[in-house]
Coordinates of C-alpha atoms and ligand atoms in Angstrom, one line a residue:
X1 CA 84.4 67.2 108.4
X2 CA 81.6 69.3 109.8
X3 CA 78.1 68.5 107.9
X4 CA 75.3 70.8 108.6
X5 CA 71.6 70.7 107.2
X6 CA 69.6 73.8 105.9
X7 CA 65.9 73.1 106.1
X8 CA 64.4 75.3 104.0
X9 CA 60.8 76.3 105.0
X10 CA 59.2 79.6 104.2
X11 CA 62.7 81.1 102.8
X12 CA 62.6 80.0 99.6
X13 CA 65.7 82.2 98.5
X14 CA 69.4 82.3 98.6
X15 CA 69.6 86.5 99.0
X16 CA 69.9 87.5 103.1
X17 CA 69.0 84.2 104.2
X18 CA 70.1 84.3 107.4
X19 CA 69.2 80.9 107.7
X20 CA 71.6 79.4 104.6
X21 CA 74.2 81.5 105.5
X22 CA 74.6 80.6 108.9
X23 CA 74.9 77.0 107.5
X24 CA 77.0 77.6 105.3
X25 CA 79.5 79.6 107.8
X26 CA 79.8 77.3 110.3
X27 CA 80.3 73.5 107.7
X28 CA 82.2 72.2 105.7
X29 CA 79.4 70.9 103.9
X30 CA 75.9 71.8 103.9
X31 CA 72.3 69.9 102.9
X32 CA 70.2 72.0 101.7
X33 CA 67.1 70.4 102.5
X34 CA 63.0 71.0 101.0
X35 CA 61.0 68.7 103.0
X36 CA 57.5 68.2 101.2
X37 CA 54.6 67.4 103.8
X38 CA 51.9 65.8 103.2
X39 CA 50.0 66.7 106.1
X40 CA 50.1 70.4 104.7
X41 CA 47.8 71.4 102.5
X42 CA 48.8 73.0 99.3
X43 CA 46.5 74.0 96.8
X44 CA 47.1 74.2 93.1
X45 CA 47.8 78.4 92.9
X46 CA 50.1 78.0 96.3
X47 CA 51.6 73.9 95.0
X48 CA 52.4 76.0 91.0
X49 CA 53.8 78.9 92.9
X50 CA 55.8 77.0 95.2
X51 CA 57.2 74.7 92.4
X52 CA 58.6 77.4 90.6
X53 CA 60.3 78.5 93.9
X54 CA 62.0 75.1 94.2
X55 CA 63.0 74.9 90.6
X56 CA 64.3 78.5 90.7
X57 CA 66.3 77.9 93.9
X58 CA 67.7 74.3 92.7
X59 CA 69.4 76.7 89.8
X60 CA 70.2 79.3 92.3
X61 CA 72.2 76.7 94.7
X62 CA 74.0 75.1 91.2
X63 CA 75.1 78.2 90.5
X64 CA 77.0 77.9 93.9
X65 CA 78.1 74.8 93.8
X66 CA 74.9 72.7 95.6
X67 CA 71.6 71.8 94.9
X68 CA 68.4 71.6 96.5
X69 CA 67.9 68.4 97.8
X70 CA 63.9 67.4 98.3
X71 CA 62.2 64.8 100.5
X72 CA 58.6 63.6 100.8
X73 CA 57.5 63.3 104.3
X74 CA 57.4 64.3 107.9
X75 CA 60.2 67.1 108.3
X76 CA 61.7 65.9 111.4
X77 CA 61.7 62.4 110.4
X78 CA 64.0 63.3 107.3
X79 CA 65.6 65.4 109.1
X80 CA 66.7 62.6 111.8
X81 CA 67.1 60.6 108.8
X82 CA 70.0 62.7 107.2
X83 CA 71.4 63.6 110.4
X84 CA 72.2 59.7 111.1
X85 CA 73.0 58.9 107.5
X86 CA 75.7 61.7 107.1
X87 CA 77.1 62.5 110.9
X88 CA 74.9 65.9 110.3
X89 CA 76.1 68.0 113.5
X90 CA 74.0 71.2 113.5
X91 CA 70.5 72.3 112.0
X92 CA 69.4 74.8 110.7
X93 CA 65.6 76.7 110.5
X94 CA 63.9 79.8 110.3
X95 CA 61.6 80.7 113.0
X96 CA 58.1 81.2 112.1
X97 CA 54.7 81.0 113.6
X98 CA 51.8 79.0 113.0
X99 CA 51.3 76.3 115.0
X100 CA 52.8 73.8 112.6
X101 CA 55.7 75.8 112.3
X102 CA 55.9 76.2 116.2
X103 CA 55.4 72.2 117.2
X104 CA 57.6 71.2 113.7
X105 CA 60.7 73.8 115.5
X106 CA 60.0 72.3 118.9
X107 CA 60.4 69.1 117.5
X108 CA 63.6 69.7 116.0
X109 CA 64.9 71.3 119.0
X110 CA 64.3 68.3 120.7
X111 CA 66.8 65.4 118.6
X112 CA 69.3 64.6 120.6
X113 CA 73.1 64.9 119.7
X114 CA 72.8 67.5 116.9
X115 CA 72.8 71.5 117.7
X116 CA 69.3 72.9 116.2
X117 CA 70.2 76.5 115.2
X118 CA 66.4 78.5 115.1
X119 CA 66.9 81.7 112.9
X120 CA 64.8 85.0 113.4
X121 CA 64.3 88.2 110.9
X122 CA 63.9 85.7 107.9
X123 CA 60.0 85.1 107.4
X124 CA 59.3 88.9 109.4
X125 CA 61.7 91.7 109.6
X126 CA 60.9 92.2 113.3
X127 CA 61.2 88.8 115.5
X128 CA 57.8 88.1 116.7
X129 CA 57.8 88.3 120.9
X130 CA 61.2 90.6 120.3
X131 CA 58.8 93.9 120.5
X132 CA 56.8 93.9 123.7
X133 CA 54.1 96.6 125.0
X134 CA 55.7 98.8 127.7
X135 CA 52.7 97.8 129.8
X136 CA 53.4 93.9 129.9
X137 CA 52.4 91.4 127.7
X138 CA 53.9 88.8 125.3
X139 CA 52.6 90.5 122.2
X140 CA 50.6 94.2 120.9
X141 CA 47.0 93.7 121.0
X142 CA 46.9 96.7 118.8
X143 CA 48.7 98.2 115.7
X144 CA 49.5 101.7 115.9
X145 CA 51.5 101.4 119.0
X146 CA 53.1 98.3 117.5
X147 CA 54.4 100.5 114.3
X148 CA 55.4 102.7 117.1
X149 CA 57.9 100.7 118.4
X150 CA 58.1 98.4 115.1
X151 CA 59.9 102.1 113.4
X152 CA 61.9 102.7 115.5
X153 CA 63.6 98.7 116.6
X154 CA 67.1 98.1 114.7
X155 CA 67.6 96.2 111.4
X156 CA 70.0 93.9 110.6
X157 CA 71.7 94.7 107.1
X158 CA 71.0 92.2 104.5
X159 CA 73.3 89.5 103.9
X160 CA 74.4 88.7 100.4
X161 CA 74.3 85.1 99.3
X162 CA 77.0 82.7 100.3
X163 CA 80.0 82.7 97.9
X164 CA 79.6 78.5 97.6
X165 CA 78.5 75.7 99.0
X166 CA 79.6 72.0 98.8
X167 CA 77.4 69.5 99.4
X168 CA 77.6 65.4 100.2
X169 CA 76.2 62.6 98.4
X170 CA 72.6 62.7 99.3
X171 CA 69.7 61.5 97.1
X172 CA 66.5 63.7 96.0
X173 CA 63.1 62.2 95.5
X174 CA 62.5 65.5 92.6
X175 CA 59.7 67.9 93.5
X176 CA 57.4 67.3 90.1
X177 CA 54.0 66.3 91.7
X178 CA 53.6 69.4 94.8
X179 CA 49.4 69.7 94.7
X180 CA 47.3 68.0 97.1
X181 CA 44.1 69.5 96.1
X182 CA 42.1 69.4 93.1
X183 CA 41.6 71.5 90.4
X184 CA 43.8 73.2 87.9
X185 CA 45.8 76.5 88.9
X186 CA 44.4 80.2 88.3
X187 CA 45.0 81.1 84.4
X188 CA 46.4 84.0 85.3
X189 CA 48.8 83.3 88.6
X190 CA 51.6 85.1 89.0
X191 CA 55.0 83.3 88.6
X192 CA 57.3 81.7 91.6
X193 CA 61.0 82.5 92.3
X194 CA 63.2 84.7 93.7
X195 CA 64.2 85.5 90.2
X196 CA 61.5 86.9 89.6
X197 CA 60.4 88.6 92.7
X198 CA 63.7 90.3 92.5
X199 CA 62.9 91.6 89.3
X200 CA 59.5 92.5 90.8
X201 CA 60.9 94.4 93.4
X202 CA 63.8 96.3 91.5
X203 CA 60.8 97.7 89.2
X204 CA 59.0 98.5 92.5
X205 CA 61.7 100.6 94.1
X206 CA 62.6 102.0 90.8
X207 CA 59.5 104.0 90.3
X208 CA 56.4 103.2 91.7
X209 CA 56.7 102.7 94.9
X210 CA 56.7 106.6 95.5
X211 CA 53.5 106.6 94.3
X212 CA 52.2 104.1 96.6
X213 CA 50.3 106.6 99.5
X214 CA 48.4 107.9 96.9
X215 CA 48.0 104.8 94.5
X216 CA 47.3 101.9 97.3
X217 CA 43.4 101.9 97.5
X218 CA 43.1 102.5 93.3
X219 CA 41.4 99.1 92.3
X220 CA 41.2 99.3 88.7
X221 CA 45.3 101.3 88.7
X222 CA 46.5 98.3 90.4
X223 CA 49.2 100.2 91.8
X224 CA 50.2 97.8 94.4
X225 CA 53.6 96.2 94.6
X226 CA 52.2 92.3 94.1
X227 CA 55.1 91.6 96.3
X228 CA 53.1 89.4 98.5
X229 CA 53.4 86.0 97.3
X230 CA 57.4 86.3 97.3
X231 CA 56.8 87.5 100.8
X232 CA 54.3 84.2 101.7
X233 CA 57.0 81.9 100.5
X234 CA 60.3 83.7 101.1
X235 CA 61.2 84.7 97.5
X236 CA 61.8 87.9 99.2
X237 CA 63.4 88.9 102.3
X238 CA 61.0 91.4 103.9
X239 CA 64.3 93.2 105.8
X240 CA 65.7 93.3 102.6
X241 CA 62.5 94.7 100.7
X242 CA 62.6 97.4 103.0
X243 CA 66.0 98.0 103.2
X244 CA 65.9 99.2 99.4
X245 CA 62.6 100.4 100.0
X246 CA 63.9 103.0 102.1
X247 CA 62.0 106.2 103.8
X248 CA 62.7 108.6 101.4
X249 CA 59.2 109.1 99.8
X250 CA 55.6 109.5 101.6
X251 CA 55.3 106.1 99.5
X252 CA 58.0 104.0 101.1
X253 CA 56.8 105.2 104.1
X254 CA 53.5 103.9 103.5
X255 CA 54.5 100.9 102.4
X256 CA 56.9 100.5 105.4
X257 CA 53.7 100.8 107.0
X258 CA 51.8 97.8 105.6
X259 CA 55.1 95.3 106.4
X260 CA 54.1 96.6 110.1
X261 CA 51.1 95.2 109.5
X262 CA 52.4 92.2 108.4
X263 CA 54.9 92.2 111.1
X264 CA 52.3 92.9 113.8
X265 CA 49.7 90.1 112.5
X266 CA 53.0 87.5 112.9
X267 CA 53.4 87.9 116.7
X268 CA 49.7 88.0 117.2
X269 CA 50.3 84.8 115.7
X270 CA 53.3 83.1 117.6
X271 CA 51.5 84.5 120.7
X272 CA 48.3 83.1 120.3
X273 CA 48.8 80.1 117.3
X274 CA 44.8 79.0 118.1
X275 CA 43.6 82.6 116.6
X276 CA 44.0 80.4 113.4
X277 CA 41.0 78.8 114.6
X278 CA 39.2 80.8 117.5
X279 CA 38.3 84.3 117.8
X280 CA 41.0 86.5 119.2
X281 CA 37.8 88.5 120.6
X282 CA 34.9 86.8 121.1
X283 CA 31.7 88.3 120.6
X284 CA 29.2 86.0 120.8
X285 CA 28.5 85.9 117.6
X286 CA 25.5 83.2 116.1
X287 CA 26.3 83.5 112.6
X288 CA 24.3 82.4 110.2
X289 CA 24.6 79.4 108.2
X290 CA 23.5 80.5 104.8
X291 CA 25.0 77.7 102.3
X292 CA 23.4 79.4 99.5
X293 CA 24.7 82.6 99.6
X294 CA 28.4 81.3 100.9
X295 CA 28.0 79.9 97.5
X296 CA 27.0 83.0 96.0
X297 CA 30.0 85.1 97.7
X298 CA 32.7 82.1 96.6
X299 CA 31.9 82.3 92.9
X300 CA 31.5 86.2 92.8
X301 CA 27.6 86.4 91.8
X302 CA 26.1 88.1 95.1
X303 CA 24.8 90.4 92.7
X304 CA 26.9 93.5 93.9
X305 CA 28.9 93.9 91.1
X306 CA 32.0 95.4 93.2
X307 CA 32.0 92.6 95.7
X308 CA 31.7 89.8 92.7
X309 CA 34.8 91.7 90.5
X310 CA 37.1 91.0 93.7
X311 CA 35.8 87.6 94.1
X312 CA 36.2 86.4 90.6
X313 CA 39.8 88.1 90.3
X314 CA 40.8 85.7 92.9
X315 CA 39.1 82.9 91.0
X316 CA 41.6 84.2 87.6
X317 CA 44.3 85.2 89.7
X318 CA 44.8 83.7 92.8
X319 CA 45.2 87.2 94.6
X320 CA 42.7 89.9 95.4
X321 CA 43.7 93.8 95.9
X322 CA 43.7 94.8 99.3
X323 CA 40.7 97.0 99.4
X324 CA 38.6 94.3 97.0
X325 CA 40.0 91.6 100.5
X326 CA 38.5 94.4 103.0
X327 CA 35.1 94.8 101.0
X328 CA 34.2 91.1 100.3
X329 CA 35.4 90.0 103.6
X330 CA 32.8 92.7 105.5
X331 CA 30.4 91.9 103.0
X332 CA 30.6 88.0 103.7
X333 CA 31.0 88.5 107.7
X334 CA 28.9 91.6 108.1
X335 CA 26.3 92.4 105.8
X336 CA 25.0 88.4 105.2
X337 CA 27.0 87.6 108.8
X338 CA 28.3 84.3 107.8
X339 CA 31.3 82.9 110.2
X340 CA 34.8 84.2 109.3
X341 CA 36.3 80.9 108.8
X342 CA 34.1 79.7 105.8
X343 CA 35.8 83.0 104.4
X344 CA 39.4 82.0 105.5
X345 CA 38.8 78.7 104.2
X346 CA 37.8 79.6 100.5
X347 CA 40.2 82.5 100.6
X348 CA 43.1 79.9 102.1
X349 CA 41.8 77.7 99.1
X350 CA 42.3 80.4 96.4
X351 CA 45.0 83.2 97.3
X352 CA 48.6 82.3 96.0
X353 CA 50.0 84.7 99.2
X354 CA 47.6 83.1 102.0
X355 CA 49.7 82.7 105.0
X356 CA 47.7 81.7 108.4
X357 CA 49.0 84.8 110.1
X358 CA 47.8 87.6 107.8
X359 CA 44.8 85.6 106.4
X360 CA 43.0 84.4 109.2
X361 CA 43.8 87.8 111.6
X362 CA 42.6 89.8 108.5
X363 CA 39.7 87.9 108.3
X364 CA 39.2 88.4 112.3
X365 CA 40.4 92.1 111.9
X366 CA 37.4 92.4 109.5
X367 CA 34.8 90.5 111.5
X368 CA 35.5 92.5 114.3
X369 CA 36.6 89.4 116.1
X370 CA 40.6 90.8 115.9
X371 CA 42.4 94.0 116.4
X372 CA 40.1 96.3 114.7
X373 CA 39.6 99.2 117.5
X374 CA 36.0 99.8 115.7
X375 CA 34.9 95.7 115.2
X376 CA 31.5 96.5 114.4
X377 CA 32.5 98.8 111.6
X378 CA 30.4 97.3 108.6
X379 CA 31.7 98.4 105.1
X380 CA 29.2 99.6 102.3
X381 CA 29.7 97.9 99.1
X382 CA 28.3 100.4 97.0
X383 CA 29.9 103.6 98.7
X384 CA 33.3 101.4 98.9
X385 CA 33.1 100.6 95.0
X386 CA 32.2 104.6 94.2
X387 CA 35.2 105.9 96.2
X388 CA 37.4 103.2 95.1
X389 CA 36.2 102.1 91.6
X390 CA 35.0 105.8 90.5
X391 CA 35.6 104.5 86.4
X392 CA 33.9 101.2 87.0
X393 CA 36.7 99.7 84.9
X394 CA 37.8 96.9 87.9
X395 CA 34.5 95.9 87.8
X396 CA 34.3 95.7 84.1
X397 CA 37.6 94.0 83.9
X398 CA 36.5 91.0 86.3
X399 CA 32.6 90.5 85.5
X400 CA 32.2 90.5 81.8
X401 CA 28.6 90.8 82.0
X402 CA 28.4 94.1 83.0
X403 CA 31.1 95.4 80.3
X404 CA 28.7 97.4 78.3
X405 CA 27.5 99.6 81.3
X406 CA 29.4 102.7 81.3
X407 CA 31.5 104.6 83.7
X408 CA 30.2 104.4 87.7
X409 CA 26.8 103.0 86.8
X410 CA 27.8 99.8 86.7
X411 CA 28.1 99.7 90.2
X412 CA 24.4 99.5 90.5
X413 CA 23.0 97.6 87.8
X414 CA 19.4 97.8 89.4
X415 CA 19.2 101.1 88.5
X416 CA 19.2 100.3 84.9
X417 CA 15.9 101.0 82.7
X418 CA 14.4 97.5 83.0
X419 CA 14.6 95.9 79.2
X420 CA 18.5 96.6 79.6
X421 CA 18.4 95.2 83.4
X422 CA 16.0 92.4 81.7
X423 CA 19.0 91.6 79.1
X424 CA 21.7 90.8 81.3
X425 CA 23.3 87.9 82.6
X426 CA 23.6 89.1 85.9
X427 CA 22.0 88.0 89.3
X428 CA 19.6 90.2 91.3
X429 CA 21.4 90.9 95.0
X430 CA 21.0 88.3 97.6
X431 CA 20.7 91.2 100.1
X432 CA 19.3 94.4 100.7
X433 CA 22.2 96.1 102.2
X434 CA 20.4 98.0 105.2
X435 CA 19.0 94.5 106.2
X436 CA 21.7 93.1 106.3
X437 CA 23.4 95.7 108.5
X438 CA 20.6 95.9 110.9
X439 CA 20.6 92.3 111.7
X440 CA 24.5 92.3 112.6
X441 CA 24.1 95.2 114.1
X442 CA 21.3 93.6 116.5
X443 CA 23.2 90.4 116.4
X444 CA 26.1 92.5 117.6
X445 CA 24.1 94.0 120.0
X446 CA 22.0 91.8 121.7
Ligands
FAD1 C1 40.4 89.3 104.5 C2 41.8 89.6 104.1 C3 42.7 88.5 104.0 C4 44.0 88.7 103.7 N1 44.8 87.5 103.5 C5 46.2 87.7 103.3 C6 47.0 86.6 103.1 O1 46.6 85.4 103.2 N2 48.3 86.8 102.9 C7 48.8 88.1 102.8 O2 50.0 88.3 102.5 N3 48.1 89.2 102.9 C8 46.7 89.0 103.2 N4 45.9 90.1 103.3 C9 46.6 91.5 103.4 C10 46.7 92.2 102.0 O3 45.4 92.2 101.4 C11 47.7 91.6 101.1 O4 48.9 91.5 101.8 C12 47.9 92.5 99.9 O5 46.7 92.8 99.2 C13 49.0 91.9 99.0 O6 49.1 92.7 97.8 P1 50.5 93.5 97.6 O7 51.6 92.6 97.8 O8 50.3 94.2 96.3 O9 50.4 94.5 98.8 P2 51.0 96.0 99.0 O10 49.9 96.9 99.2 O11 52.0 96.3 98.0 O12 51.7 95.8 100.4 C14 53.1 95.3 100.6 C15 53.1 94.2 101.5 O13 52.7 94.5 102.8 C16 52.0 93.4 103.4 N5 50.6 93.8 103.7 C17 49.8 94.7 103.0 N6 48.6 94.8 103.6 C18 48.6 94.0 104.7 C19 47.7 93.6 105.7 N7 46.5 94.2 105.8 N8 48.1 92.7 106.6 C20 49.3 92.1 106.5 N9 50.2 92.4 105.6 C21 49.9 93.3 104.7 C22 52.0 92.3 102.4 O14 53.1 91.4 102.7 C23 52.2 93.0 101.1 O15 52.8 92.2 100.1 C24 44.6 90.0 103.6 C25 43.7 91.1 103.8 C26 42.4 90.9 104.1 C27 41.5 92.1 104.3

């Protein structure tokens, strides 16, 4: 009888999972295997997330017969450890990136006796390293002749789940106790499970999705799919999300666009794994060590009220919208030129979706230390939050202190008549913007 494990990683689903399918086709039984690591870090937004991935796909493998069988450990110890227990013959894995990922599959590859089977187009919907630069190279340095290629490279079709699965004998150390950091999750995180990113994307593609082009860069609309979380942790297959996506609208299309982005910041990644930690680019930079106004920018009270409405929506939701990411991220890195990482970090710390490729190249994209074509681009806050914010109602909705000031003016409280300004609860701005663009511009320059 022909056992075979499925190690679950980043593909927390049982819809076109390559992965699980393959398994499944080639056993007669199959483990289905979560391994829990303590070496990673998991945060309480990403630990409540992920636990109500694992409970939702223990249900979904009853439903076929199996279960989801967890272990506390080192992967490729338990691994071994269930290969010898149960004459386990083949293995299982998506390919991913980081550098974890990359040393945890090399590992694998290298136990002797069993085949290790590495799965691509399950965490990406291109394989990182399959889309090369006509010129040479092992990855695109750049986007837009990445999408090139990226739109026109062939997709698989989406696999449904497999019909059943039967499992052996194998104890499961539960998966109740998933945090290793402090601190209680965001009150208002969104929910884990493929259940439920299904459902998320079915109302996506139903409607407003065509909407998208236009809609994308609308902070207080909120007319972004939220999909990203299911995409972090593999609720959702990205081939599959843009499978029923489709091209039909000038939305999809758009939104085709930004899993090219995704896409693009993954083999970046697998290329270069140390651009979690080390500037893709470097400039040079001497930034600035500025505890207090780190401090400041983490808890949202720099005094501009568009950057401290994105901060503090990641403090009550554990996500940030797109352009609120962009804005803060310049703001931290540019106008008070404070290192990238410290922004990573808290933003690693906080985001329910933060993934090392797409965090930490963002962050680098928007320090100028990435793939940005224009890296000393600096973003104004104010001229961001008008374009972006016109009503004013994001920023009212995430700093409560400013709720009373009407329409666009509460973009720049300063301007106020001074016994109002005098009456709030609000800081005055720990920069003057021009400053603070000179001196990275010098900084930059020099
Ligand atoms: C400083 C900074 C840090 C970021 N950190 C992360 C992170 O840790 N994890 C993460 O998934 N995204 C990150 N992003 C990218 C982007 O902000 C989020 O993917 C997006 O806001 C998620 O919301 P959504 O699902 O509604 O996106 P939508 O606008 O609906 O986009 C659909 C999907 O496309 C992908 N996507 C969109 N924009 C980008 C982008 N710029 N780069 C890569 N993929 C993108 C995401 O998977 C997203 O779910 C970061 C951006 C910045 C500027």
């Amino acid at each position: 009888m022909r056992t075979s494990i499925a190690l679950f990683t980043r593909d927390l689903r049982v819809s076109d999972n390559p992965m699980l399918y393959a398994a499944v086709a080639g056993a007669d039984r199959v483990v289905p295997l979560f391994v829990l690591d303590p070496k990673l870090p998991t945060p309480p937004n990403r630990a409540a997330f992920l636990l109500r991935c694992l409970t939702d796909l223990d249900d979904a493998l009853r439903d076929l017969g199996g279960a989801l069988i967890v272990r506390h450990g080192d992967p490729v110890t338990e691994v071994s450890r269930l290969i010898a227990e149960h004459g386990v013959s083949d293995v299982h894995v998506s390919a991913d990136v980081s550098g974890y990922a990359q040393r945890r599959q090399g590992r694998l590859e290298a136990i002797p006796g069993v085949g290790v089977h590495v799965h691509e187009t399950v965490t990406t919907a291109a394989a990182p390293g399959s889309l090369t630069p006509t010129g040479g190279g092992d990855h695109f340095a750049v986007f837009t002749p990445y999408l090139r290629r990226w739109q026109t490279a062939a997709s698989r079709i989406p696999l449904p789940p497999p019909s059943r699965i039967t499992i052996p004998e194998v104890e499961s150390a539960g998966f109740h106790d998933v945090a290793s950091g402090e601190g209680l999750p965001a009150p208002e995180l969104a929910e884990g499970g493929e259940r439920t990113g299904r459902a998320l994307l079915s109302e996506w593609v139903d409607g407003p999705v065509a909407g998208y082009a236009d809609g994308r860069d609308d902070l207080a609309g909120d007319r972004t799919s939220r999909l990203s979380p299911h995409l972090h942790f593999g609720t959702l297959s990205p081939v599959e999300v843009l499978y029923r996506v489709g091209r039909d609208s000038q939305g999809a299309r758009e939104f085709g666009r930004q899993l090219a982005w995704r896409d693009f910041h993954h083999q970046m990644l697998a290329a270069r794994p140390r651009t979690a930690r080390e500037d893709y680019r470097p400039r040079g930079d001497r930034w600035r060590d500025a505890p207090e106004e780190l401090a400041a920018w983490r808890e949202g009270r720099t005094g501009y009220p568009i950057v401290d409405a994105g901060m503090r929506q990641l403090l009550r939701e554990g996500w940030m919208h797109n352009r609120a990411r962009m804005i803060t991220a310049s703001f931290l890195t540019k106008t008070l030129y404070v290192d990238w990482r410290a922004g990573a970090r808290h933003f690693q710390q906080h985001l329910v979706d933060a993934d090392v490729a797409n965090n930490q190249l963002n962050w680098q994209w928007v320090a100028g230390t990435g793939a940005d074509t224009r890296p000393n681009r600096v973003l104004n806050p104010l001229r961001q939050a008008i374009r972006y914010d016109p009503s004013g109602d994001y920023v009212r909705r995430y700093v409560p202190e400013l709720h009373r000031i009407p329409g666009a003016a509460v973009h720049e409280p300063w301007n106020l008549p001074v016994p109002e300004r005098r009456a709030l609860t609000y800081p005055d701005p720990v920069v003057d913007l021009a400053d603070g663009r000179q001196r990275f511009l010098s900084a930059r320059n020099a």
